[in-house]
C-alpha cells in the first residue's frame, strides 16, 4: 500500500494560531487533522515496506512575496 498525505494550507481553514481554526496548533494536544493522520498512519505503516509517507501541501502563501 502506498500512502501519501496532502495538507490544505488555504485560508478557508482559518488562522492556525486561533483555537477556532481547523489547523490550530495547540502546544498541549493534536488537532483533529493530526489525530486522524496519526490514527491512519499507525495502521497503514504495517503494510508499507519502508514506513515512509510522502507529504504534500497546497494553498500556502510562501515568503518572501506571499504568493500561493
PDB file of C-alpha atoms in Angstrom:
ATOM      1  CA  UNK A   1       0.000   0.000   0.000  1.00  0.00           C
ATOM      2  CA  UNK A   2       1.282   3.466  -0.893  1.00  0.00           C
ATOM      3  CA  UNK A   3       0.073   6.208   1.447  1.00  0.00           C
ATOM      4  CA  UNK A   4       0.505   9.900   0.613  1.00  0.00           C
ATOM      5  CA  UNK A   5      -0.667  12.819   2.739  1.00  0.00           C
ATOM      6  CA  UNK A   6      -1.858  16.166   1.353  1.00  0.00           C
ATOM      7  CA  UNK A   7      -2.278  19.185   3.626  1.00  0.00           C
ATOM      8  CA  UNK A   8      -4.621  22.065   2.748  1.00  0.00           C
ATOM      9  CA  UNK A   9      -2.966  25.365   3.685  1.00  0.00           C
ATOM     10  CA  UNK A  10      -5.668  27.597   2.176  1.00  0.00           C
ATOM     11  CA  UNK A  11      -7.128  30.414   4.253  1.00  0.00           C
ATOM     12  CA  UNK A  12     -10.524  28.676   4.316  1.00  0.00           C
ATOM     13  CA  UNK A  13      -9.299  26.603   7.271  1.00  0.00           C
ATOM     14  CA  UNK A  14      -8.659  29.704   9.356  1.00  0.00           C
ATOM     15  CA  UNK A  15      -5.602  31.043  11.133  1.00  0.00           C
ATOM     16  CA  UNK A  16      -3.648  28.143  12.704  1.00  0.00           C
ATOM     17  CA  UNK A  17      -2.807  30.318  15.700  1.00  0.00           C
ATOM     18  CA  UNK A  18      -6.527  30.702  16.547  1.00  0.00           C
ATOM     19  CA  UNK A  19      -8.337  27.949  18.507  1.00  0.00           C
ATOM     20  CA  UNK A  20     -11.293  28.125  16.072  1.00  0.00           C
ATOM     21  CA  UNK A  21      -9.104  27.078  13.120  1.00  0.00           C
ATOM     22  CA  UNK A  22      -9.218  23.522  11.819  1.00  0.00           C
ATOM     23  CA  UNK A  23      -5.392  23.690  11.755  1.00  0.00           C
ATOM     24  CA  UNK A  24      -4.960  25.120  15.268  1.00  0.00           C
ATOM     25  CA  UNK A  25      -1.538  24.229  16.621  1.00  0.00           C
ATOM     26  CA  UNK A  26      -2.038  23.732  20.352  1.00  0.00           C
ATOM     27  CA  UNK A  27       1.070  23.211  22.474  1.00  0.00           C
ATOM     28  CA  UNK A  28      -0.909  20.671  24.512  1.00  0.00           C
ATOM     29  CA  UNK A  29      -2.740  18.404  22.056  1.00  0.00           C
ATOM     30  CA  UNK A  30      -3.014  17.412  18.413  1.00  0.00           C
ATOM     31  CA  UNK A  31      -5.763  18.953  16.281  1.00  0.00           C
ATOM     32  CA  UNK A  32      -8.387  16.726  14.633  1.00  0.00           C
ATOM     33  CA  UNK A  33      -6.434  16.538  11.371  1.00  0.00           C
ATOM     34  CA  UNK A  34      -3.236  15.465  13.099  1.00  0.00           C
ATOM     35  CA  UNK A  35      -5.081  12.878  15.198  1.00  0.00           C
ATOM     36  CA  UNK A  36      -6.699  11.406  12.053  1.00  0.00           C
ATOM     37  CA  UNK A  37      -3.367  11.237  10.209  1.00  0.00           C
ATOM     38  CA  UNK A  38      -1.705   9.571  13.169  1.00  0.00           C
ATOM     39  CA  UNK A  39      -4.502   7.010  13.536  1.00  0.00           C
ATOM     40  CA  UNK A  40      -4.448   6.071   9.851  1.00  0.00           C
ATOM     41  CA  UNK A  41      -0.639   6.128   9.676  1.00  0.00           C
ATOM     42  CA  UNK A  42      -0.258   3.782  12.629  1.00  0.00           C
ATOM     43  CA  UNK A  43      -2.360   1.163  10.835  1.00  0.00           C
ATOM     44  CA  UNK A  44      -1.080   1.737   7.281  1.00  0.00           C
ATOM     45  CA  UNK A  45       2.595   1.603   8.305  1.00  0.00           C
ATOM     46  CA  UNK A  46       2.344  -2.142   8.890  1.00  0.00           C
ATOM     47  CA  UNK A  47       1.546  -2.589   5.189  1.00  0.00           C
ATOM     48  CA  UNK A  48       4.270  -0.287   3.858  1.00  0.00           C
ATOM     49  CA  UNK A  49       7.781  -1.687   3.359  1.00  0.00           C
ATOM     50  CA  UNK A  50       9.766   1.473   4.167  1.00  0.00           C
ATOM     51  CA  UNK A  51       7.229   3.122   6.506  1.00  0.00           C
ATOM     52  CA  UNK A  52       7.902   6.488   4.841  1.00  0.00           C
ATOM     53  CA  UNK A  53       4.917   8.527   3.655  1.00  0.00           C
ATOM     54  CA  UNK A  54       5.228  11.396   1.185  1.00  0.00           C
ATOM     55  CA  UNK A  55       3.537  14.591   2.362  1.00  0.00           C
ATOM     56  CA  UNK A  56       2.379  17.348   0.018  1.00  0.00           C
ATOM     57  CA  UNK A  57       0.957  20.758   0.794  1.00  0.00           C
ATOM     58  CA  UNK A  58      -1.140  23.127  -1.267  1.00  0.00           C
ATOM     59  CA  UNK A  59      -2.609  26.603  -0.989  1.00  0.00           C
ATOM     60  CA  UNK A  60       0.152  28.079   1.175  1.00  0.00           C
ATOM     61  CA  UNK A  61       1.418  31.621   0.754  1.00  0.00           C
ATOM     62  CA  UNK A  62       5.179  31.381   0.642  1.00  0.00           C
ATOM     63  CA  UNK A  63       7.672  34.070   1.613  1.00  0.00           C
ATOM     64  CA  UNK A  64       9.039  36.467   0.608  1.00  0.00           C
ATOM     65  CA  UNK A  65       6.156  37.778  -1.520  1.00  0.00           C
ATOM     66  CA  UNK A  66       3.270  35.729  -0.084  1.00  0.00           C
ATOM     67  CA  UNK A  67       2.246  34.234  -3.417  1.00  0.00           C
ATOM     68  CA  UNK A  68       0.338  30.956  -3.434  1.00  0.00           C
TER      69      UNK A  68
END
